[in-house]
mmCIF file of C-alpha atoms and ligand atoms in Angstrom:
data_model
loop_
_atom_site.group_PDB
_atom_site.id
_atom_site.type_symbol
_atom_site.label_atom_id
_atom_site.label_comp_id
_atom_site.label_asym_id
_atom_site.label_seq_id
_atom_site.Cartn_x
_atom_site.Cartn_y
_atom_site.Cartn_z
ATOM 1 C CA UNK A 1 0.000 0.000 0.000
ATOM 2 C CA UNK A 2 1.256 3.504 -0.800
ATOM 3 C CA UNK A 3 1.268 6.217 1.792
ATOM 4 C CA UNK A 4 -1.490 8.128 -0.049
ATOM 5 C CA UNK A 5 -3.921 5.462 0.959
ATOM 6 C CA UNK A 6 -5.712 5.616 4.253
ATOM 7 C CA UNK A 7 -5.591 2.454 6.335
ATOM 8 C CA UNK A 8 -8.912 1.178 7.603
ATOM 9 C CA UNK A 9 -8.305 2.366 11.152
ATOM 10 C CA UNK A 10 -6.865 5.736 10.109
ATOM 11 C CA UNK A 11 -8.737 8.987 9.751
ATOM 12 C CA UNK A 12 -8.178 12.420 8.231
ATOM 13 C CA UNK A 13 -10.216 14.038 11.018
ATOM 14 C CA UNK A 14 -8.185 15.423 13.892
ATOM 15 C CA UNK A 15 -11.383 16.407 15.704
ATOM 16 C CA UNK A 16 -14.563 15.763 13.757
ATOM 17 C CA UNK A 17 -16.800 17.096 16.504
ATOM 18 C CA UNK A 18 -15.814 20.597 15.415
ATOM 19 C CA UNK A 19 -17.820 20.084 12.232
ATOM 20 C CA UNK A 20 -21.091 19.272 13.984
ATOM 21 C CA UNK A 21 -23.859 21.843 13.558
ATOM 22 C CA UNK A 22 -24.393 22.370 17.267
ATOM 23 C CA UNK A 23 -20.714 22.724 18.115
ATOM 24 C CA UNK A 24 -20.020 26.021 19.867
ATOM 25 C CA UNK A 25 -16.830 27.318 18.210
ATOM 26 C CA UNK A 26 -14.036 28.697 20.324
ATOM 27 C CA UNK A 27 -12.971 30.919 17.451
ATOM 28 C CA UNK A 28 -15.852 33.297 16.793
ATOM 29 C CA UNK A 29 -14.522 36.233 14.825
ATOM 30 C CA UNK A 30 -15.967 39.186 12.887
ATOM 31 C CA UNK A 31 -18.871 39.663 15.241
ATOM 32 C CA UNK A 32 -17.362 42.032 17.813
ATOM 33 C CA UNK A 33 -19.879 44.875 17.408
ATOM 34 C CA UNK A 34 -22.804 42.475 17.694
ATOM 35 C CA UNK A 35 -21.351 40.741 20.761
ATOM 36 C CA UNK A 36 -20.707 44.124 22.354
ATOM 37 C CA UNK A 37 -24.304 45.295 21.829
ATOM 38 C CA UNK A 38 -25.638 42.058 23.248
ATOM 39 C CA UNK A 39 -23.432 42.322 26.319
ATOM 40 C CA UNK A 40 -24.442 45.922 26.978
ATOM 41 C CA UNK A 41 -28.096 45.000 26.736
ATOM 42 C CA UNK A 42 -27.797 42.081 29.145
ATOM 43 C CA UNK A 43 -25.396 43.719 31.562
ATOM 44 C CA UNK A 44 -28.081 45.302 33.803
ATOM 45 C CA UNK A 45 -28.980 41.745 34.870
ATOM 46 C CA UNK A 46 -25.698 41.526 36.778
ATOM 47 C CA UNK A 47 -26.928 44.323 39.015
ATOM 48 C CA UNK A 48 -30.365 42.801 39.508
ATOM 49 C CA UNK A 49 -31.988 44.992 36.881
ATOM 50 C CA UNK A 50 -34.168 43.860 33.999
ATOM 51 C CA UNK A 51 -32.012 43.578 30.854
ATOM 52 C CA UNK A 52 -32.791 45.544 27.712
ATOM 53 C CA UNK A 53 -34.779 43.475 25.209
ATOM 54 C CA UNK A 54 -33.026 42.668 21.941
ATOM 55 C CA UNK A 55 -34.124 42.091 18.407
ATOM 56 C CA UNK A 56 -31.538 40.205 16.397
ATOM 57 C CA UNK A 57 -31.906 40.032 12.650
ATOM 58 C CA UNK A 58 -29.865 38.586 9.834
ATOM 59 C CA UNK A 59 -29.779 35.946 7.090
ATOM 60 C CA UNK A 60 -29.334 32.243 7.985
ATOM 61 C CA UNK A 61 -25.856 31.102 8.975
ATOM 62 C CA UNK A 62 -24.509 34.480 10.060
ATOM 63 C CA UNK A 63 -23.764 33.591 13.691
ATOM 64 C CA UNK A 64 -26.928 34.814 15.442
ATOM 65 C CA UNK A 65 -27.548 31.695 17.546
ATOM 66 C CA UNK A 66 -23.850 31.286 18.284
ATOM 67 C CA UNK A 67 -23.491 34.897 19.461
ATOM 68 C CA UNK A 68 -26.406 34.566 21.881
ATOM 69 C CA UNK A 69 -25.021 31.268 23.178
ATOM 70 C CA UNK A 70 -21.591 32.790 23.742
ATOM 71 C CA UNK A 71 -22.891 35.796 25.646
ATOM 72 C CA UNK A 72 -25.260 33.731 27.758
ATOM 73 C CA UNK A 73 -22.433 31.401 28.754
ATOM 74 C CA UNK A 74 -20.377 34.390 29.809
ATOM 75 C CA UNK A 75 -23.197 35.797 31.911
ATOM 76 C CA UNK A 76 -23.756 32.443 33.581
ATOM 77 C CA UNK A 77 -20.124 32.466 34.632
ATOM 78 C CA UNK A 78 -20.432 35.818 36.365
ATOM 79 C CA UNK A 79 -23.862 35.655 37.898
ATOM 80 C CA UNK A 80 -26.194 33.101 39.503
ATOM 81 C CA UNK A 81 -29.084 35.536 39.393
ATOM 82 C CA UNK A 82 -29.829 35.129 35.750
ATOM 83 C CA UNK A 83 -31.674 32.195 34.254
ATOM 84 C CA UNK A 84 -31.135 31.947 30.567
ATOM 85 C CA UNK A 85 -33.455 29.892 28.376
ATOM 86 C CA UNK A 86 -33.023 29.402 24.663
ATOM 87 C CA UNK A 87 -36.158 28.281 22.870
ATOM 88 C CA UNK A 88 -35.902 26.820 19.398
ATOM 89 C CA UNK A 89 -39.169 28.067 17.924
ATOM 90 C CA UNK A 90 -38.984 25.650 15.041
ATOM 91 C CA UNK A 91 -39.524 22.870 17.575
ATOM 92 C CA UNK A 92 -41.593 24.771 20.121
ATOM 93 C CA UNK A 93 -43.945 26.788 17.975
ATOM 94 C CA UNK A 94 -46.881 27.547 20.268
ATOM 95 C CA UNK A 95 -47.252 29.642 23.402
ATOM 96 C CA UNK A 96 -47.755 26.517 25.463
ATOM 97 C CA UNK A 97 -44.655 24.845 24.055
ATOM 98 C CA UNK A 98 -42.512 27.919 24.699
ATOM 99 C CA UNK A 99 -43.680 28.202 28.284
ATOM 100 C CA UNK A 100 -43.210 24.459 28.832
ATOM 101 C CA UNK A 101 -39.612 24.843 27.723
ATOM 102 C CA UNK A 102 -39.028 27.650 30.240
ATOM 103 C CA UNK A 103 -40.790 25.639 32.937
ATOM 104 C CA UNK A 104 -38.544 22.674 32.235
ATOM 105 C CA UNK A 105 -35.464 24.834 32.688
ATOM 106 C CA UNK A 106 -36.720 26.301 35.969
ATOM 107 C CA UNK A 107 -37.975 23.119 37.612
ATOM 108 C CA UNK A 108 -35.826 20.520 35.855
ATOM 109 C CA UNK A 109 -38.927 18.648 34.873
ATOM 110 C CA UNK A 110 -41.102 18.716 31.783
ATOM 111 C CA UNK A 111 -44.677 19.798 32.643
ATOM 112 C CA UNK A 112 -47.565 17.509 31.670
ATOM 113 C CA UNK A 113 -48.550 18.017 28.046
ATOM 114 C CA UNK A 114 -52.280 17.868 28.631
ATOM 115 C CA UNK A 115 -54.718 18.811 31.322
ATOM 116 C CA UNK A 116 -52.859 21.934 32.446
ATOM 117 C CA UNK A 117 -53.908 25.386 31.380
ATOM 118 C CA UNK A 118 -51.290 27.743 30.026
ATOM 119 C CA UNK A 119 -52.200 30.226 32.737
ATOM 120 C CA UNK A 120 -51.532 27.788 35.576
ATOM 121 C CA UNK A 121 -48.157 26.868 34.200
ATOM 122 C CA UNK A 122 -47.171 30.460 33.603
ATOM 123 C CA UNK A 123 -48.270 31.519 37.083
ATOM 124 C CA UNK A 124 -46.210 28.818 38.757
ATOM 125 C CA UNK A 125 -43.190 29.782 36.744
ATOM 126 C CA UNK A 126 -43.534 33.481 37.498
ATOM 127 C CA UNK A 127 -44.020 32.825 41.191
ATOM 128 C CA UNK A 128 -40.837 30.774 41.260
ATOM 129 C CA UNK A 129 -38.931 33.650 39.640
ATOM 130 C CA UNK A 130 -40.237 36.187 42.149
ATOM 131 C CA UNK A 131 -39.622 33.927 45.161
ATOM 132 C CA UNK A 132 -36.071 33.116 44.136
ATOM 133 C CA UNK A 133 -35.415 36.706 43.029
ATOM 134 C CA UNK A 134 -34.033 35.600 39.684
ATOM 135 C CA UNK A 135 -34.032 37.321 36.347
ATOM 136 C CA UNK A 136 -35.243 35.388 33.328
ATOM 137 C CA UNK A 137 -33.842 35.994 29.853
ATOM 138 C CA UNK A 138 -35.674 34.146 27.104
ATOM 139 C CA UNK A 139 -34.051 33.863 23.688
ATOM 140 C CA UNK A 140 -36.714 33.055 21.118
ATOM 141 C CA UNK A 141 -34.541 31.613 18.390
ATOM 142 C CA UNK A 142 -35.904 31.586 14.834
ATOM 143 C CA UNK A 143 -39.051 33.309 16.026
ATOM 144 C CA UNK A 144 -40.160 33.288 12.365
ATOM 145 C CA UNK A 145 -41.788 29.953 13.092
ATOM 146 C CA UNK A 146 -44.060 31.583 15.679
ATOM 147 C CA UNK A 147 -45.284 34.067 13.097
ATOM 148 C CA UNK A 148 -46.414 31.427 10.622
ATOM 149 C CA UNK A 149 -49.159 30.164 12.894
ATOM 150 C CA UNK A 150 -49.778 33.559 14.439
ATOM 151 C CA UNK A 151 -48.345 32.778 17.896
ATOM 152 C CA UNK A 152 -45.562 35.358 17.997
ATOM 153 C CA UNK A 153 -47.622 38.177 19.476
ATOM 154 C CA UNK A 154 -49.204 36.124 22.251
ATOM 155 C CA UNK A 155 -45.865 34.674 23.320
ATOM 156 C CA UNK A 156 -44.211 38.096 23.382
ATOM 157 C CA UNK A 157 -47.205 39.632 25.075
ATOM 158 C CA UNK A 158 -47.274 37.058 27.885
ATOM 159 C CA UNK A 159 -43.566 37.358 28.591
ATOM 160 C CA UNK A 160 -43.204 41.117 28.320
ATOM 161 C CA UNK A 161 -46.325 42.110 30.223
ATOM 162 C CA UNK A 162 -45.962 39.542 32.991
ATOM 163 C CA UNK A 163 -44.752 42.186 35.444
ATOM 164 C CA UNK A 164 -47.999 44.125 35.123
ATOM 165 C CA UNK A 165 -49.901 41.209 36.576
ATOM 166 C CA UNK A 166 -47.183 39.808 38.780
ATOM 167 C CA UNK A 167 -45.261 42.736 40.266
ATOM 168 C CA UNK A 168 -41.572 42.159 40.803
ATOM 169 C CA UNK A 169 -41.057 39.585 38.091
ATOM 170 C CA UNK A 170 -38.151 40.347 35.781
ATOM 171 C CA UNK A 171 -38.294 38.862 32.296
ATOM 172 C CA UNK A 172 -36.597 40.063 29.172
ATOM 173 C CA UNK A 173 -36.638 38.730 25.631
ATOM 174 C CA UNK A 174 -34.100 38.286 22.876
ATOM 175 C CA UNK A 175 -36.040 37.742 19.658
ATOM 176 C CA UNK A 176 -33.976 36.242 16.853
ATOM 177 C CA UNK A 177 -35.362 36.601 13.361
ATOM 178 C CA UNK A 178 -33.834 34.697 10.503
ATOM 179 C CA UNK A 179 -34.119 37.202 7.694
ATOM 180 C CA UNK A 180 -35.360 35.375 4.630
ATOM 181 C CA UNK A 181 -36.731 38.372 2.793
ATOM 182 C CA UNK A 182 -40.140 38.676 4.450
ATOM 183 C CA UNK A 183 -40.831 41.386 6.976
ATOM 184 C CA UNK A 184 -42.277 40.294 10.281
ATOM 185 C CA UNK A 185 -44.025 42.863 12.422
ATOM 186 C CA UNK A 186 -45.288 42.590 15.954
ATOM 187 C CA UNK A 187 -48.659 43.844 17.028
ATOM 188 C CA UNK A 188 -48.443 47.484 18.249
ATOM 189 C CA UNK A 189 -49.437 46.312 21.736
ATOM 190 C CA UNK A 190 -46.298 44.143 21.782
ATOM 191 C CA UNK A 191 -44.208 46.860 20.185
ATOM 192 C CA UNK A 192 -44.977 49.296 23.002
ATOM 193 C CA UNK A 193 -43.503 46.970 25.652
ATOM 194 C CA UNK A 194 -40.770 45.356 23.565
ATOM 195 C CA UNK A 195 -38.748 48.473 22.565
ATOM 196 C CA UNK A 196 -35.694 46.413 21.678
ATOM 197 C CA UNK A 197 -32.076 47.166 20.991
ATOM 198 C CA UNK A 198 -31.810 46.101 17.360
ATOM 199 C CA UNK A 199 -28.724 44.140 16.390
ATOM 200 C CA UNK A 200 -28.061 43.280 12.788
ATOM 201 C CA UNK A 201 -25.980 40.321 11.564
ATOM 202 C CA UNK A 202 -24.978 40.963 7.941
ATOM 203 C CA UNK A 203 -23.776 38.266 5.572
ATOM 204 C CA UNK A 204 -20.088 37.488 5.854
ATOM 205 C CA UNK A 205 -17.844 38.671 3.047
ATOM 206 C CA UNK A 206 -15.516 36.249 1.195
ATOM 207 C CA UNK A 207 -12.509 37.306 3.309
ATOM 208 C CA UNK A 208 -14.346 36.619 6.545
ATOM 209 C CA UNK A 209 -15.662 33.306 5.253
ATOM 210 C CA UNK A 210 -12.153 32.253 4.219
ATOM 211 C CA UNK A 211 -10.793 33.125 7.639
ATOM 212 C CA UNK A 212 -13.504 31.192 9.506
ATOM 213 C CA UNK A 213 -13.332 28.161 7.199
ATOM 214 C CA UNK A 214 -9.520 28.046 7.414
ATOM 215 C CA UNK A 215 -9.720 28.040 11.180
ATOM 216 C CA UNK A 216 -12.199 25.168 11.185
ATOM 217 C CA UNK A 217 -10.028 23.198 8.773
ATOM 218 C CA UNK A 218 -7.010 23.686 10.977
ATOM 219 C CA UNK A 219 -8.756 22.277 14.033
ATOM 220 C CA UNK A 220 -10.927 19.638 12.404
ATOM 221 C CA UNK A 221 -8.428 17.967 10.037
ATOM 222 C CA UNK A 222 -4.830 16.832 10.183
ATOM 223 C CA UNK A 223 -2.275 18.894 8.316
ATOM 224 C CA UNK A 224 -2.365 18.950 4.499
ATOM 225 C CA UNK A 225 -5.702 17.141 4.258
ATOM 226 C CA UNK A 226 -7.355 20.156 2.620
ATOM 227 C CA UNK A 227 -5.295 21.682 -0.215
ATOM 228 C CA UNK A 228 -5.642 25.445 -0.811
ATOM 229 C CA UNK A 229 -7.668 25.124 -4.000
ATOM 230 C CA UNK A 230 -10.138 22.857 -2.234
ATOM 231 C CA UNK A 231 -10.508 25.381 0.563
ATOM 232 C CA UNK A 232 -11.117 28.087 -2.063
ATOM 233 C CA UNK A 233 -13.827 26.022 -3.709
ATOM 234 C CA UNK A 234 -15.605 25.708 -0.395
ATOM 235 C CA UNK A 235 -15.281 29.454 0.215
ATOM 236 C CA UNK A 236 -16.841 30.058 -3.234
ATOM 237 C CA UNK A 237 -19.805 27.855 -2.402
ATOM 238 C CA UNK A 238 -20.352 29.558 0.951
ATOM 239 C CA UNK A 239 -20.026 33.011 -0.603
ATOM 240 C CA UNK A 240 -22.760 32.143 -3.083
ATOM 241 C CA UNK A 241 -25.269 31.494 -0.292
ATOM 242 C CA UNK A 242 -23.687 33.539 2.524
ATOM 243 C CA UNK A 243 -24.642 30.707 4.887
ATOM 244 C CA UNK A 244 -21.683 29.448 6.906
ATOM 245 C CA UNK A 245 -23.628 26.348 7.822
ATOM 246 C CA UNK A 246 -23.251 25.196 4.219
ATOM 247 C CA UNK A 247 -19.466 25.536 4.521
ATOM 248 C CA UNK A 248 -19.207 23.535 7.729
ATOM 249 C CA UNK A 249 -21.484 20.839 6.373
ATOM 250 C CA UNK A 250 -19.400 20.790 3.172
ATOM 251 C CA UNK A 251 -16.202 20.236 5.169
ATOM 252 C CA UNK A 252 -17.718 17.302 6.998
ATOM 253 C CA UNK A 253 -19.269 15.634 3.968
ATOM 254 C CA UNK A 254 -16.300 16.107 1.650
ATOM 255 C CA UNK A 255 -14.048 14.737 4.385
ATOM 256 C CA UNK A 256 -16.236 11.659 4.610
ATOM 257 C CA UNK A 257 -16.198 11.345 0.814
ATOM 258 C CA UNK A 258 -12.390 11.372 0.843
ATOM 259 C CA UNK A 259 -12.294 8.717 3.541
ATOM 260 C CA UNK A 260 -14.734 6.558 1.627
ATOM 261 C CA UNK A 261 -12.257 6.347 -1.226
ATOM 262 C CA UNK A 262 -9.453 5.867 1.314
ATOM 263 C CA UNK A 263 -7.713 9.104 0.378
ATOM 264 C CA UNK A 264 -5.510 11.156 2.683
ATOM 265 C CA UNK A 265 -6.559 14.395 1.005
ATOM 266 C CA UNK A 266 -9.854 15.955 0.014
ATOM 267 C CA UNK A 267 -10.285 16.624 -3.699
ATOM 268 C CA UNK A 268 -12.413 19.122 -5.613
ATOM 269 C CA UNK A 269 -14.635 16.203 -6.680
ATOM 270 C CA UNK A 270 -15.208 15.278 -3.039
ATOM 271 C CA UNK A 271 -16.427 18.833 -2.474
ATOM 272 C CA UNK A 272 -18.662 18.917 -5.538
ATOM 273 C CA UNK A 273 -20.265 15.625 -4.618
ATOM 274 C CA UNK A 274 -20.847 16.896 -1.097
ATOM 275 C CA UNK A 275 -22.296 20.176 -2.341
ATOM 276 C CA UNK A 276 -25.242 18.359 -3.848
ATOM 277 C CA UNK A 277 -26.398 17.552 -0.334
ATOM 278 C CA UNK A 278 -24.981 20.538 1.571
ATOM 279 C CA UNK A 279 -26.711 23.185 -0.499
ATOM 280 C CA UNK A 280 -30.035 21.596 0.462
ATOM 281 C CA UNK A 281 -29.574 21.605 4.231
ATOM 282 C CA UNK A 282 -31.604 24.741 4.717
ATOM 283 C CA UNK A 283 -34.489 23.614 2.534
ATOM 284 C CA UNK A 284 -34.533 20.123 4.053
ATOM 285 C CA UNK A 285 -34.496 21.510 7.579
ATOM 286 C CA UNK A 286 -37.480 23.746 6.810
ATOM 287 C CA UNK A 287 -39.370 20.917 5.146
ATOM 288 C CA UNK A 288 -38.793 18.628 8.126
ATOM 289 C CA UNK A 289 -40.667 21.070 10.333
ATOM 290 C CA UNK A 290 -43.841 20.896 8.212
ATOM 291 C CA UNK A 291 -46.914 18.858 9.147
ATOM 292 C CA UNK A 292 -47.890 15.775 7.110
ATOM 293 C CA UNK A 293 -50.673 17.710 5.350
ATOM 294 C CA UNK A 294 -48.315 20.530 4.466
ATOM 295 C CA UNK A 295 -45.807 18.041 3.102
ATOM 296 C CA UNK A 296 -48.542 16.405 1.031
ATOM 297 C CA UNK A 297 -49.422 19.762 -0.490
ATOM 298 C CA UNK A 298 -45.799 20.621 -1.181
ATOM 299 C CA UNK A 299 -45.300 17.282 -2.869
ATOM 300 C CA UNK A 300 -48.310 17.901 -5.150
ATOM 301 C CA UNK A 301 -46.942 21.305 -6.087
ATOM 302 C CA UNK A 302 -43.462 19.941 -6.760
ATOM 303 C CA UNK A 303 -44.812 17.139 -8.926
ATOM 304 C CA UNK A 304 -47.417 19.166 -10.812
ATOM 305 C CA UNK A 305 -45.552 22.421 -11.512
ATOM 306 C CA UNK A 306 -47.558 25.663 -11.763
ATOM 307 C CA UNK A 307 -51.211 24.960 -11.015
ATOM 308 C CA UNK A 308 -54.483 26.782 -10.561
ATOM 309 C CA UNK A 309 -55.560 26.793 -6.920
ATOM 310 C CA UNK A 310 -58.818 25.029 -7.826
ATOM 311 C CA UNK A 311 -57.076 22.091 -9.498
ATOM 312 C CA UNK A 312 -54.586 21.817 -6.700
ATOM 313 C CA UNK A 313 -57.378 21.770 -4.148
ATOM 314 C CA UNK A 314 -59.052 18.848 -5.911
ATOM 315 C CA UNK A 315 -55.923 16.684 -5.759
ATOM 316 C CA UNK A 316 -55.233 17.787 -2.190
ATOM 317 C CA UNK A 317 -58.760 16.940 -1.092
ATOM 318 C CA UNK A 318 -58.513 13.509 -2.696
ATOM 319 C CA UNK A 319 -55.398 12.658 -0.715
ATOM 320 C CA UNK A 320 -56.173 14.242 2.633
ATOM 321 C CA UNK A 321 -59.956 14.581 2.734
ATOM 322 C CA UNK A 322 -59.542 18.131 4.058
ATOM 323 C CA UNK A 323 -61.881 20.958 3.110
ATOM 324 C CA UNK A 324 -61.243 24.214 1.307
ATOM 325 C CA UNK A 325 -60.799 26.374 4.409
ATOM 326 C CA UNK A 326 -57.973 24.262 5.751
ATOM 327 C CA UNK A 327 -56.442 24.041 2.271
ATOM 328 C CA UNK A 328 -56.507 27.809 2.001
ATOM 329 C CA UNK A 329 -54.919 28.248 5.439
ATOM 330 C CA UNK A 330 -52.095 25.933 4.502
ATOM 331 C CA UNK A 331 -51.528 27.792 1.231
ATOM 332 C CA UNK A 332 -51.358 31.064 3.150
ATOM 333 C CA UNK A 333 -48.889 29.671 5.680
ATOM 334 C CA UNK A 334 -46.656 28.180 3.001
ATOM 335 C CA UNK A 335 -46.822 31.403 1.049
ATOM 336 C CA UNK A 336 -45.641 33.388 4.061
ATOM 337 C CA UNK A 337 -42.907 30.878 4.837
ATOM 338 C CA UNK A 338 -41.708 31.197 1.247
ATOM 339 C CA UNK A 339 -42.260 27.682 -0.001
ATOM 340 C CA UNK A 340 -44.552 28.835 -2.743
ATOM 341 C CA UNK A 341 -45.883 31.780 -4.651
ATOM 342 C CA UNK A 342 -49.624 32.199 -4.651
ATOM 343 C CA UNK A 343 -50.357 34.939 -7.149
ATOM 344 C CA UNK A 344 -53.589 36.121 -8.580
ATOM 345 C CA UNK A 345 -53.669 35.764 -12.326
ATOM 346 C CA UNK A 346 -56.157 36.847 -14.944
ATOM 347 C CA UNK A 347 -56.650 33.295 -16.181
ATOM 348 C CA UNK A 348 -59.527 31.003 -15.329
ATOM 349 C CA UNK A 349 -63.160 30.705 -16.297
ATOM 350 C CA UNK A 350 -64.560 32.648 -13.390
ATOM 351 C CA UNK A 351 -62.206 35.600 -13.587
ATOM 352 C CA UNK A 352 -59.341 35.837 -11.110
ATOM 353 C CA UNK A 353 -57.963 32.541 -9.897
ATOM 354 C CA UNK A 354 -54.836 31.875 -7.970
ATOM 355 C CA UNK A 355 -51.797 30.396 -9.641
ATOM 356 C CA UNK A 356 -49.662 28.368 -7.251
ATOM 357 C CA UNK A 357 -46.000 27.752 -8.018
ATOM 358 C CA UNK A 358 -43.095 26.381 -6.016
ATOM 359 C CA UNK A 359 -40.281 28.783 -5.102
ATOM 360 C CA UNK A 360 -37.656 26.072 -5.016
ATOM 361 C CA UNK A 361 -36.492 23.675 -7.673
ATOM 362 C CA UNK A 362 -39.145 20.896 -7.680
ATOM 363 C CA UNK A 363 -36.406 18.243 -7.867
ATOM 364 C CA UNK A 364 -34.801 19.667 -4.721
ATOM 365 C CA UNK A 365 -38.124 19.716 -2.903
ATOM 366 C CA UNK A 366 -38.774 16.077 -3.774
ATOM 367 C CA UNK A 367 -35.263 15.109 -2.672
ATOM 368 C CA UNK A 368 -35.867 16.676 0.754
ATOM 369 C CA UNK A 369 -39.308 15.083 1.028
ATOM 370 C CA UNK A 370 -37.891 11.578 0.543
HETATM 371 N N1 ADP B 401 -18.006 34.282 13.158
HETATM 372 C C1 ADP B 401 -18.003 32.953 13.180
HETATM 373 N N2 ADP B 401 -16.887 32.261 13.491
HETATM 374 C C2 ADP B 401 -16.890 30.916 13.522
HETATM 375 N N3 ADP B 401 -17.960 30.153 13.252
HETATM 376 C C3 ADP B 401 -19.118 30.784 12.942
HETATM 377 C C4 ADP B 401 -19.199 32.199 12.899
HETATM 378 N N4 ADP B 401 -20.465 32.538 12.567
HETATM 379 C C5 ADP B 401 -21.146 31.400 12.414
HETATM 380 N N5 ADP B 401 -20.346 30.327 12.631
HETATM 381 C C6 ADP B 401 -20.731 28.925 12.522
HETATM 382 O O1 ADP B 401 -21.665 28.823 11.474
HETATM 383 C C7 ADP B 401 -22.748 27.975 11.828
HETATM 384 C C8 ADP B 401 -24.033 28.777 11.767
HETATM 385 O O2 ADP B 401 -24.035 29.753 12.793
HETATM 386 P P1 ADP B 401 -25.349 30.110 13.600
HETATM 387 O O3 ADP B 401 -24.964 30.901 14.786
HETATM 388 O O4 ADP B 401 -26.129 28.871 13.841
HETATM 389 O O5 ADP B 401 -26.088 31.025 12.520
HETATM 390 P P2 ADP B 401 -27.562 31.632 12.540
HETATM 391 O O6 ADP B 401 -28.131 31.435 13.909
HETATM 392 O O7 ADP B 401 -27.352 33.070 12.180
HETATM 393 O O8 ADP B 401 -28.319 30.900 11.467
HETATM 394 C C9 ADP B 401 -22.467 27.441 13.205
HETATM 395 O O9 ADP B 401 -21.946 26.146 13.069
HETATM 396 C C10 ADP B 401 -21.423 28.403 13.764
HETATM 397 O O10 ADP B 401 -20.527 27.707 14.593
HETATM 398 MG MG1 MG B 402 -29.831 30.268 14.349
#
């Protein structure tokens, strides 16, 4: 065997864990202003004061979740008075689910899922905060998902106005919006109590991407596993989407591709093969969070191309047995979450009908639905 060939018990990964999505990187550069703003907003908590609420906005993969995680870890080190809860709104997308998550953090036990009213749960939680004299900071991560079903306002309202009903309770909110080109607005009643410090996370430029990717390569792989031109190819792919997650996923998958062919180095082909899957991670993640009925509709749209709403409804009804109202609600939700375009067109026998078309490549949608 030549020395270019990897033995079965050898690996090119020095520390593969660094390429996992939920890994909190030690090296977190190019986000100093954002980290500073976050720290200033949360600092009052160290002196027993309610922190300033924050609204964090930026495209996917720009370090929003990581920044919040970093700052919260730092605060936890300095103070026992602050309880920090991060809620992933893609998973917990109702008011009850959000409050259950906070409850779990406070009491170390998941509340019963049925038979308890939201109010009861919330009251118990608030009382615990007042009695223990602790400050609660809730980070609502990817709060977009609360908007789709219309829960964002009630969640924000409950948290931010709690002190009016329960004097002495100190809760503040960090709302994180993944900016995907739609504008999300809170109800004015929420706006008047939210008054956030707004922190923007812009897309990384190619230089910043290169720096971050190089650092990951250095820690994740042994020396000389990733040649310069391969690194550049990855930087190009990340620059095209601006989503660093794609780059980290690309590193992992192309590394595995190289190992599969027992190579000690990653090649451009390994990257290209990996890119087929990596570029879809965002779409697939969003599709996974849909209900079965929503997936059924998306599948019909992907298979049938542009369709009149009426025709689409017929096929949808045949499969699911659901009525027009529910169908229409799902169309509206998927329109606002950018899966499809639902335009009015002049066509159709009875004047204006709606033309429904997918916003993603139908082949890609079907791949993620598999
Ligand atoms: N400045 C940075 N330095 C190092 N890694 C970063 C940086 N920004 C983002 N990442 C990495 O990119 C991935 C996506 O970051 P994340 O914070 O989840 O983005 P967002 O919440 O904005 O979608 C994570 O794996 C994170 O570790
Ligand atoms: Mg995030």
